Amino acid sequence: MKNKIILGIETSCDETSLALIINDKLIDELTTSSANVQTNFGGVVPEIATRYHQNNIHLLLQSILVNNNLTINDLTHIVYTQLPGLPGCLHVGACFAKTLANLLNIELIGVNHLYGHLFSPYIDSIDEPKFPILGLIISGGHTTIYLANSYTNIHILNETRDDAVGEVYDKVARKLGLGYPGGPKIDKLFDLSKNNINFLKNNLPENEQFSFSGIKTSVLNYINTNKQNNIGIDIVEVATSFQKTIIDDVIKKLKYQLKQYPNINEIAVGGGVAANNYLRNELIKIHPNVLISPLKYTGDQASMIVHYGSKLIE
Ligand code: KG4
Ligand code: ZN
């Protein structure tokens, strides 16, 4: 039987990433990122990210083929991130994928980046998801709770109506002078003995949509007011109180969905913020089967894209 060799392509934000699955096994991933270039800007500059993809994607393809003793003609399928993401960045990946698939006359599968995150806890697992599962995608661009009955029957149960959790982390960190990406820096400072500031609690009922702009404004106002009044800021205290407020809200809303869907077998958690230590500790308290993305799969990479895409191929 002919080998099934699937190339995955991810270019939705600042990571340019390729991965290979050969006969259902993930065998390689190469990822390079413009994050270091972006750090001076406090966020991702779309034009910089787009150019970075354009300058690197073909080099990654050459390397991943050489590393695995393959030639381009060995590829049998191409999976790429179709949406959502920065338009210019997605465009580079889509053009590259479509050109390759057309020239090689092989199957092309465009996938939703978020479904890649959703199933990322299963990438290295020998077990398939025990559907129905509850999924939490918590990243710089998204904060969404999903109900997945299968790989293709997926419903949104809650989605942020304004900022995403990671985005708020990055804005708060920037204000505190911690640099980008802010999540890991705030996570590192977290010290529960310093949870002293009562930032605006999200008092919306547990069944309400996520909304994080209130807590963001509350933290930024606190910092501004203290600065204006020449009052020193305890960065650890601000970081801790902020992190506890925002993560507790996510947990509260996830618990609500568990009550609505008691037949859920597993909770799968992915996205950049899934790396957060406090979130991880709180998650394992709410359900016996919580699968959290391994750290290497929490950020953006093509392994999750090729993994999800491979489940859609007959
Ligand atoms: O999934 P991701 O790499 O990119 C997308 O947004 O799709 O997520 C990046 C986000 C950034 O906002 C970053 O600050 C956040 O994930 N992040 C964290 C942690 N590590 C990364 N947030 C909180 N705690 C962390 N340990
Ligand atoms: Zn992502």
mmCIF file of C-alpha atoms and ligand atoms in Angstrom:
data_model
loop_
_atom_site.group_PDB
_atom_site.id
_atom_site.type_symbol
_atom_site.label_atom_id
_atom_site.label_comp_id
_atom_site.label_asym_id
_atom_site.label_seq_id
_atom_site.Cartn_x
_atom_site.Cartn_y
_atom_site.Cartn_z
ATOM 1 C CA MET A 1 0.000 0.000 0.000
ATOM 2 C CA LYS A 2 1.195 3.512 -0.798
ATOM 3 C CA ASN A 3 2.449 5.551 2.160
ATOM 4 C CA LYS A 4 0.146 8.357 3.289
ATOM 5 C CA ILE A 5 2.429 11.362 3.719
ATOM 6 C CA ILE A 6 0.635 14.527 4.895
ATOM 7 C CA LEU A 7 2.257 17.952 5.063
ATOM 8 C CA GLY A 8 0.697 20.446 7.512
ATOM 9 C CA ILE A 9 1.096 24.211 7.136
ATOM 10 C CA GLU A 10 0.379 26.823 9.823
ATOM 11 C CA THR A 11 0.789 30.568 9.187
ATOM 12 C CA SER A 12 -2.152 32.209 10.974
ATOM 13 C CA CYS A 13 -0.170 34.532 13.234
ATOM 14 C CA ASP A 14 3.553 34.924 13.972
ATOM 15 C CA GLU A 15 4.659 31.271 13.731
ATOM 16 C CA THR A 16 5.650 29.791 10.383
ATOM 17 C CA SER A 17 5.323 26.065 10.902
ATOM 18 C CA LEU A 18 5.352 22.840 8.903
ATOM 19 C CA ALA A 19 4.736 19.299 10.151
ATOM 20 C CA LEU A 20 4.617 15.816 8.665
ATOM 21 C CA ILE A 21 2.431 12.823 9.394
ATOM 22 C CA ILE A 22 3.484 9.563 7.789
ATOM 23 C CA ASN A 23 1.003 6.703 8.015
ATOM 24 C CA ASP A 24 -0.895 8.278 10.942
ATOM 25 C CA LYS A 25 2.225 9.103 12.954
ATOM 26 C CA LEU A 26 3.472 12.625 13.523
ATOM 27 C CA ILE A 27 7.127 12.413 12.620
ATOM 28 C CA ASP A 28 8.432 15.974 12.411
ATOM 29 C CA GLU A 29 7.635 19.635 12.948
ATOM 30 C CA LEU A 30 9.696 22.695 12.076
ATOM 31 C CA THR A 31 8.621 26.043 13.487
ATOM 32 C CA THR A 32 10.150 29.482 13.287
ATOM 33 C CA SER A 33 8.629 32.645 14.695
ATOM 34 C CA SER A 34 8.766 36.396 14.262
ATOM 35 C CA ALA A 35 7.918 36.765 17.992
ATOM 36 C CA ASN A 36 11.450 37.980 18.778
ATOM 37 C CA VAL A 37 11.144 40.710 16.157
ATOM 38 C CA GLN A 38 7.675 41.595 17.457
ATOM 39 C CA THR A 39 8.717 41.958 21.090
ATOM 40 C CA ASN A 40 9.567 45.686 20.662
ATOM 41 C CA PHE A 41 6.043 46.435 19.473
ATOM 42 C CA GLY A 42 4.059 44.902 22.360
ATOM 43 C CA GLY A 43 2.029 42.749 19.987
ATOM 44 C CA VAL A 44 2.069 41.168 16.545
ATOM 45 C CA VAL A 45 2.505 43.611 13.641
ATOM 46 C CA PRO A 46 0.660 41.888 10.771
ATOM 47 C CA GLU A 47 2.960 43.208 8.034
ATOM 48 C CA ILE A 48 6.077 41.950 9.837
ATOM 49 C CA ALA A 49 4.494 38.546 10.438
ATOM 50 C CA THR A 50 3.378 38.262 6.809
ATOM 51 C CA ARG A 51 6.821 39.068 5.413
ATOM 52 C CA TYR A 52 8.406 36.662 7.855
ATOM 53 C CA HIS A 53 6.202 33.811 6.592
ATOM 54 C CA GLN A 54 7.007 34.715 3.016
ATOM 55 C CA ASN A 55 10.749 34.729 3.701
ATOM 56 C CA ASN A 56 10.798 31.432 5.559
ATOM 57 C CA ILE A 57 8.102 29.023 4.444
ATOM 58 C CA HIS A 58 9.948 27.610 1.411
ATOM 59 C CA LEU A 59 13.127 27.151 3.470
ATOM 60 C CA LEU A 60 11.197 25.163 6.064
ATOM 61 C CA LEU A 61 9.772 22.948 3.343
ATOM 62 C CA GLN A 62 13.238 22.186 1.983
ATOM 63 C CA SER A 63 14.508 21.370 5.489
ATOM 64 C CA ILE A 64 11.622 19.143 6.547
ATOM 65 C CA LEU A 65 11.877 17.115 3.325
ATOM 66 C CA VAL A 66 15.673 16.734 3.591
ATOM 67 C CA ASN A 67 15.474 15.866 7.308
ATOM 68 C CA ASN A 68 13.121 13.005 6.545
ATOM 69 C CA ASN A 69 14.735 11.730 3.329
ATOM 70 C CA LEU A 70 11.706 12.728 1.293
ATOM 71 C CA THR A 71 11.216 14.536 -1.962
ATOM 72 C CA ILE A 72 8.281 16.768 -2.717
ATOM 73 C CA ASN A 73 6.752 14.070 -4.935
ATOM 74 C CA ASP A 74 6.373 11.782 -1.916
ATOM 75 C CA LEU A 75 3.663 14.035 -0.423
ATOM 76 C CA THR A 76 0.132 12.640 -0.737
ATOM 77 C CA HIS A 77 -1.940 15.315 1.099
ATOM 78 C CA ILE A 78 -1.567 18.924 2.207
ATOM 79 C CA VAL A 79 -3.400 20.390 5.204
ATOM 80 C CA TYR A 80 -3.239 24.131 5.844
ATOM 81 C CA THR A 81 -4.781 26.672 8.212
ATOM 82 C CA GLN A 82 -7.623 28.270 6.319
ATOM 83 C CA LEU A 83 -8.988 30.510 9.101
ATOM 84 C CA PRO A 84 -9.107 32.328 11.465
ATOM 85 C CA GLY A 85 -5.968 34.472 11.586
ATOM 86 C CA LEU A 86 -4.288 37.590 10.259
ATOM 87 C CA PRO A 87 -5.418 37.928 6.631
ATOM 88 C CA GLY A 88 -1.949 38.503 5.127
ATOM 89 C CA CYS A 89 -0.463 35.633 7.126
ATOM 90 C CA LEU A 90 -3.227 33.213 6.132
ATOM 91 C CA HIS A 91 -2.803 34.328 2.543
ATOM 92 C CA VAL A 92 0.869 33.302 2.419
ATOM 93 C CA GLY A 93 0.042 29.820 3.769
ATOM 94 C CA ALA A 94 -2.972 29.381 1.496
ATOM 95 C CA CYS A 95 -1.083 30.384 -1.669
ATOM 96 C CA PHE A 96 1.810 28.105 -0.780
ATOM 97 C CA ALA A 97 -0.492 25.162 0.007
ATOM 98 C CA LYS A 98 -2.704 25.596 -3.056
ATOM 99 C CA THR A 99 0.238 25.955 -5.423
ATOM 100 C CA LEU A 100 1.936 22.846 -4.053
ATOM 101 C CA ALA A 101 -1.226 20.732 -4.052
ATOM 102 C CA ASN A 102 -2.100 21.787 -7.594
ATOM 103 C CA LEU A 103 1.362 21.170 -8.979
ATOM 104 C CA LEU A 104 1.570 17.788 -7.262
ATOM 105 C CA ASN A 105 -2.065 16.948 -8.016
ATOM 106 C CA ILE A 106 -2.729 15.827 -4.438
ATOM 107 C CA GLU A 107 -5.580 16.395 -1.982
ATOM 108 C CA LEU A 108 -5.721 19.785 -0.252
ATOM 109 C CA ILE A 109 -7.540 20.196 3.068
ATOM 110 C CA GLY A 110 -8.110 23.642 4.610
ATOM 111 C CA VAL A 111 -8.805 23.496 8.358
ATOM 112 C CA ASN A 112 -9.953 25.754 11.156
ATOM 113 C CA HIS A 113 -6.953 26.733 13.310
ATOM 114 C CA LEU A 114 -9.124 26.542 16.425
ATOM 115 C CA TYR A 115 -10.070 22.918 15.809
ATOM 116 C CA GLY A 116 -6.331 22.272 15.639
ATOM 117 C CA HIS A 117 -6.022 23.742 19.142
ATOM 118 C CA LEU A 118 -9.162 21.884 20.290
ATOM 119 C CA PHE A 119 -7.698 18.450 19.493
ATOM 120 C CA SER A 120 -4.084 19.317 20.360
ATOM 121 C CA PRO A 121 -4.218 17.428 23.692
ATOM 122 C CA TYR A 122 -4.601 14.203 21.652
ATOM 123 C CA ILE A 123 -1.676 14.685 19.238
ATOM 124 C CA ASP A 124 0.673 12.275 21.016
ATOM 125 C CA SER A 125 -2.064 10.100 22.479
ATOM 126 C CA ILE A 126 -2.807 6.615 21.223
ATOM 127 C CA ASP A 127 -6.429 7.085 22.324
ATOM 128 C CA GLU A 128 -9.034 8.883 20.257
ATOM 129 C CA PRO A 129 -11.186 11.523 22.011
ATOM 130 C CA LYS A 130 -14.028 9.948 23.987
ATOM 131 C CA PHE A 131 -16.812 12.036 22.451
ATOM 132 C CA PRO A 132 -18.728 14.017 23.513
ATOM 133 C CA ILE A 133 -15.996 16.258 24.834
ATOM 134 C CA LEU A 134 -15.963 19.801 26.149
ATOM 135 C CA GLY A 135 -13.198 21.917 24.645
ATOM 136 C CA LEU A 136 -11.668 25.101 25.984
ATOM 137 C CA ILE A 137 -9.587 27.119 23.544
ATOM 138 C CA ILE A 138 -7.853 29.903 25.360
ATOM 139 C CA SER A 139 -5.317 31.896 23.385
ATOM 140 C CA GLY A 140 -4.225 35.372 22.309
ATOM 141 C CA GLY A 141 -7.058 35.620 19.813
ATOM 142 C CA HIS A 142 -9.775 33.379 21.214
ATOM 143 C CA THR A 143 -11.543 32.285 24.363
ATOM 144 C CA THR A 144 -14.126 29.706 23.405
ATOM 145 C CA ILE A 145 -15.869 26.711 24.946
ATOM 146 C CA TYR A 146 -16.866 24.000 22.478
ATOM 147 C CA LEU A 147 -19.044 20.924 22.599
ATOM 148 C CA ALA A 148 -17.555 18.360 20.183
ATOM 149 C CA ASN A 149 -19.665 15.285 19.385
ATOM 150 C CA SER A 150 -17.200 14.150 16.712
ATOM 151 C CA TYR A 151 -14.308 15.595 14.694
ATOM 152 C CA THR A 152 -16.802 17.455 12.512
ATOM 153 C CA ASN A 153 -19.856 17.959 14.734
ATOM 154 C CA ILE A 154 -18.592 20.871 16.827
ATOM 155 C CA HIS A 155 -20.679 23.603 18.510
ATOM 156 C CA ILE A 156 -19.674 26.830 20.207
ATOM 157 C CA LEU A 157 -21.135 27.070 23.730
ATOM 158 C CA ASN A 158 -19.446 30.280 24.841
ATOM 159 C CA GLU A 159 -17.190 32.741 23.090
ATOM 160 C CA THR A 160 -15.750 36.032 24.258
ATOM 161 C CA ARG A 161 -17.745 39.035 23.193
ATOM 162 C CA ASP A 162 -14.697 41.320 23.342
ATOM 163 C CA ASP A 163 -11.061 40.612 24.276
ATOM 164 C CA ALA A 164 -9.512 37.149 24.453
ATOM 165 C CA VAL A 165 -7.822 36.116 27.700
ATOM 166 C CA GLY A 166 -4.309 36.005 26.172
ATOM 167 C CA GLU A 167 -4.819 39.413 24.621
ATOM 168 C CA VAL A 168 -5.649 40.866 28.046
ATOM 169 C CA TYR A 169 -2.591 39.156 29.529
ATOM 170 C CA ASP A 170 -0.468 40.794 26.846
ATOM 171 C CA LYS A 171 -1.992 44.248 27.394
ATOM 172 C CA VAL A 172 -1.615 44.094 31.169
ATOM 173 C CA ALA A 173 1.966 42.829 30.842
ATOM 174 C CA ARG A 174 2.803 45.602 28.410
ATOM 175 C CA LYS A 175 1.471 48.199 30.853
ATOM 176 C CA LEU A 176 3.583 46.631 33.589
ATOM 177 C CA GLY A 177 6.641 46.844 31.308
ATOM 178 C CA LEU A 178 7.045 43.071 31.136
ATOM 179 C CA GLY A 179 7.210 42.767 27.322
ATOM 180 C CA TYR A 180 5.521 40.421 24.837
ATOM 181 C CA PRO A 181 4.202 37.753 25.124
ATOM 182 C CA GLY A 182 2.918 38.746 28.527
ATOM 183 C CA GLY A 183 1.170 35.559 29.658
ATOM 184 C CA PRO A 184 4.267 33.556 30.625
ATOM 185 C CA LYS A 185 5.744 36.577 32.447
ATOM 186 C CA ILE A 186 2.627 37.170 34.555
ATOM 187 C CA ASP A 187 2.345 33.424 35.175
ATOM 188 C CA LYS A 188 5.913 33.385 36.516
ATOM 189 C CA LEU A 189 5.253 36.249 38.927
ATOM 190 C CA PHE A 190 2.021 34.671 40.274
ATOM 191 C CA ASP A 191 2.111 34.313 44.046
ATOM 192 C CA LEU A 192 -1.213 33.544 45.762
ATOM 193 C CA SER A 193 -0.061 35.163 49.002
ATOM 194 C CA LYS A 194 -0.226 38.457 47.084
ATOM 195 C CA ASN A 195 -3.816 38.263 45.814
ATOM 196 C CA ASN A 196 -4.700 41.569 47.478
ATOM 197 C CA ILE A 197 -6.259 43.822 44.847
ATOM 198 C CA ASN A 198 -9.971 43.529 44.241
ATOM 199 C CA PHE A 199 -10.128 44.114 40.496
ATOM 200 C CA LEU A 200 -13.559 44.433 39.007
ATOM 201 C CA LYS A 201 -15.068 41.003 39.287
ATOM 202 C CA ASN A 202 -17.084 39.795 36.350
ATOM 203 C CA ASN A 203 -20.429 39.751 38.086
ATOM 204 C CA LEU A 204 -22.312 38.527 35.060
ATOM 205 C CA PRO A 205 -24.135 35.252 35.702
ATOM 206 C CA GLU A 206 -22.224 32.051 34.972
ATOM 207 C CA ASN A 207 -24.328 31.425 31.855
ATOM 208 C CA GLU A 208 -23.357 34.781 30.295
ATOM 209 C CA GLN A 209 -20.917 35.131 27.445
ATOM 210 C CA PHE A 210 -17.264 35.685 28.331
ATOM 211 C CA SER A 211 -16.277 39.346 28.533
ATOM 212 C CA PHE A 212 -12.804 40.433 29.594
ATOM 213 C CA SER A 213 -12.658 44.108 28.652
ATOM 214 C CA GLY A 214 -13.941 45.076 32.129
ATOM 215 C CA ILE A 215 -11.086 43.434 33.997
ATOM 216 C CA LYS A 216 -8.605 44.799 31.464
ATOM 217 C CA THR A 217 -9.845 48.376 32.006
ATOM 218 C CA SER A 218 -9.887 47.877 35.755
ATOM 219 C CA VAL A 219 -6.224 46.766 35.858
ATOM 220 C CA LEU A 220 -5.036 49.473 33.450
ATOM 221 C CA ASN A 221 -6.944 52.158 35.426
ATOM 222 C CA TYR A 222 -5.414 50.918 38.676
ATOM 223 C CA ILE A 223 -1.907 51.252 37.234
ATOM 224 C CA ASN A 224 -2.597 54.674 35.688
ATOM 225 C CA THR A 225 -4.201 56.090 38.848
ATOM 226 C CA ASN A 226 -1.341 54.920 41.039
ATOM 227 C CA LYS A 227 1.221 56.390 38.648
ATOM 228 C CA GLN A 228 -0.592 59.732 38.513
ATOM 229 C CA ASN A 229 -0.640 59.859 42.301
ATOM 230 C CA ASN A 230 3.006 58.767 42.542
ATOM 231 C CA ILE A 231 2.022 55.622 44.402
ATOM 232 C CA GLY A 232 4.379 52.695 43.792
ATOM 233 C CA ILE A 233 2.967 49.562 42.175
ATOM 234 C CA ASP A 234 3.727 46.077 43.422
ATOM 235 C CA ILE A 235 4.022 44.247 40.097
ATOM 236 C CA VAL A 236 3.628 40.821 41.701
ATOM 237 C CA GLU A 237 0.465 41.955 43.490
ATOM 238 C CA VAL A 238 -1.057 43.342 40.272
ATOM 239 C CA ALA A 239 -0.061 40.289 38.209
ATOM 240 C CA THR A 240 -1.378 37.852 40.827
ATOM 241 C CA SER A 241 -4.694 39.602 41.455
ATOM 242 C CA PHE A 242 -5.274 39.981 37.709
ATOM 243 C CA GLN A 243 -4.464 36.346 36.926
ATOM 244 C CA LYS A 244 -6.632 35.007 39.742
ATOM 245 C CA THR A 245 -9.638 37.124 38.684
ATOM 246 C CA ILE A 246 -9.509 36.249 34.998
ATOM 247 C CA ILE A 247 -8.781 32.518 35.360
ATOM 248 C CA ASP A 248 -11.407 32.084 38.097
ATOM 249 C CA ASP A 249 -13.981 33.518 35.691
ATOM 250 C CA VAL A 250 -13.005 31.027 32.971
ATOM 251 C CA ILE A 251 -13.279 28.132 35.439
ATOM 252 C CA LYS A 252 -16.684 29.365 36.664
ATOM 253 C CA LYS A 253 -18.068 29.374 33.102
ATOM 254 C CA LEU A 254 -16.584 25.988 32.290
ATOM 255 C CA LYS A 255 -18.194 24.500 35.402
ATOM 256 C CA TYR A 256 -21.530 25.897 34.276
ATOM 257 C CA GLN A 257 -21.251 24.085 30.912
ATOM 258 C CA LEU A 258 -20.370 20.865 32.719
ATOM 259 C CA LYS A 259 -23.642 21.161 34.601
ATOM 260 C CA GLN A 260 -25.492 21.625 31.287
ATOM 261 C CA TYR A 261 -23.790 18.622 29.628
ATOM 262 C CA PRO A 262 -23.319 15.983 32.320
ATOM 263 C CA ASN A 263 -22.623 13.293 29.677
ATOM 264 C CA ILE A 264 -19.270 14.891 28.796
ATOM 265 C CA ASN A 265 -16.475 12.297 28.972
ATOM 266 C CA GLU A 266 -13.450 14.541 28.729
ATOM 267 C CA ILE A 267 -12.403 18.168 28.810
ATOM 268 C CA ALA A 268 -9.760 19.104 26.229
ATOM 269 C CA VAL A 269 -7.856 22.337 26.695
ATOM 270 C CA GLY A 270 -5.646 24.026 24.114
ATOM 271 C CA GLY A 271 -4.296 27.406 23.011
ATOM 272 C CA GLY A 272 -1.415 29.534 24.243
ATOM 273 C CA VAL A 273 -2.935 30.300 27.659
ATOM 274 C CA ALA A 274 -3.341 26.547 28.337
ATOM 275 C CA ALA A 275 0.324 26.749 29.344
ATOM 276 C CA ASN A 276 -0.743 28.748 32.405
ATOM 277 C CA ASN A 277 0.125 26.984 35.645
ATOM 278 C CA TYR A 278 -2.715 28.372 37.753
ATOM 279 C CA LEU A 279 -5.268 27.459 35.055
ATOM 280 C CA ARG A 280 -3.854 23.929 34.826
ATOM 281 C CA ASN A 281 -4.096 23.488 38.615
ATOM 282 C CA GLU A 282 -7.699 24.696 38.724
ATOM 283 C CA LEU A 283 -8.798 22.616 35.705
ATOM 284 C CA ILE A 284 -7.865 19.283 37.195
ATOM 285 C CA LYS A 285 -10.159 20.038 40.146
ATOM 286 C CA ILE A 286 -13.332 20.287 38.041
ATOM 287 C CA HIS A 287 -13.424 16.967 36.114
ATOM 288 C CA PRO A 288 -11.713 13.558 36.437
ATOM 289 C CA ASN A 289 -10.691 13.518 32.755
ATOM 290 C CA VAL A 290 -9.028 16.779 31.825
ATOM 291 C CA LEU A 291 -6.619 16.581 28.913
ATOM 292 C CA ILE A 292 -4.427 19.620 28.611
ATOM 293 C CA SER A 293 -2.196 20.262 25.637
ATOM 294 C CA PRO A 294 1.414 19.352 26.285
ATOM 295 C CA LEU A 295 3.397 22.593 26.481
ATOM 296 C CA LYS A 296 4.984 21.971 23.074
ATOM 297 C CA TYR A 297 1.500 22.067 21.498
ATOM 298 C CA THR A 298 -0.077 24.989 23.386
ATOM 299 C CA GLY A 299 1.276 27.676 21.062
ATOM 300 C CA ASP A 300 0.742 27.839 17.327
ATOM 301 C CA GLN A 301 2.373 25.035 15.346
ATOM 302 C CA ALA A 302 1.615 22.849 12.352
ATOM 303 C CA SER A 303 1.518 19.594 14.353
ATOM 304 C CA MET A 304 -2.000 20.382 15.541
ATOM 305 C CA ILE A 305 -3.046 21.399 12.027
ATOM 306 C CA VAL A 306 -1.780 18.237 10.351
ATOM 307 C CA HIS A 307 -3.142 16.138 13.243
ATOM 308 C CA TYR A 308 -6.664 17.538 12.876
ATOM 309 C CA GLY A 309 -6.524 17.479 9.071
ATOM 310 C CA SER A 310 -5.464 13.815 9.114
ATOM 311 C CA LYS A 311 -8.713 12.966 10.929
ATOM 312 C CA LEU A 312 -10.707 14.376 8.012
ATOM 313 C CA ILE A 313 -8.997 12.207 5.398
ATOM 314 C CA GLU A 314 -10.759 8.955 4.430
HETATM 315 O O1 KG4 B 1 -2.201 30.075 20.870
HETATM 316 P P1 KG4 B 1 -1.231 31.200 20.840
HETATM 317 O O2 KG4 B 1 0.234 30.893 20.683
HETATM 318 O O3 KG4 B 1 -1.572 32.210 19.697
HETATM 319 C C1 KG4 B 1 -2.874 32.531 19.368
HETATM 320 O O4 KG4 B 1 -3.373 33.465 19.999
HETATM 321 O O5 KG4 B 1 -3.448 31.823 18.496
HETATM 322 O O6 KG4 B 1 -1.456 32.034 22.163
HETATM 323 C C2 KG4 B 1 -0.634 33.124 22.491
HETATM 324 C C3 KG4 B 1 -1.128 33.722 23.802
HETATM 325 C C4 KG4 B 1 -0.441 35.033 24.151
HETATM 326 O O7 KG4 B 1 -1.431 35.984 24.464
HETATM 327 C C5 KG4 B 1 0.385 34.667 25.382
HETATM 328 O O8 KG4 B 1 0.577 35.759 26.271
HETATM 329 C C6 KG4 B 1 -0.454 33.576 26.007
HETATM 330 O O9 KG4 B 1 -0.915 32.813 24.899
HETATM 331 N N1 KG4 B 1 0.297 32.717 26.935
HETATM 332 C C7 KG4 B 1 0.028 32.616 28.250
HETATM 333 C C8 KG4 B 1 0.996 31.734 28.801
HETATM 334 N N2 KG4 B 1 1.824 31.327 27.789
HETATM 335 C C9 KG4 B 1 1.375 31.933 26.645
HETATM 336 N N3 KG4 B 1 -0.933 33.195 28.998
HETATM 337 C C10 KG4 B 1 -0.944 32.901 30.317
HETATM 338 N N4 KG4 B 1 -0.043 32.084 30.918
HETATM 339 C C11 KG4 B 1 0.928 31.486 30.206
HETATM 340 N N5 KG4 B 1 1.815 30.668 30.818
HETATM 341 ZN ZN ZN B 2 -3.536 29.744 17.991
#
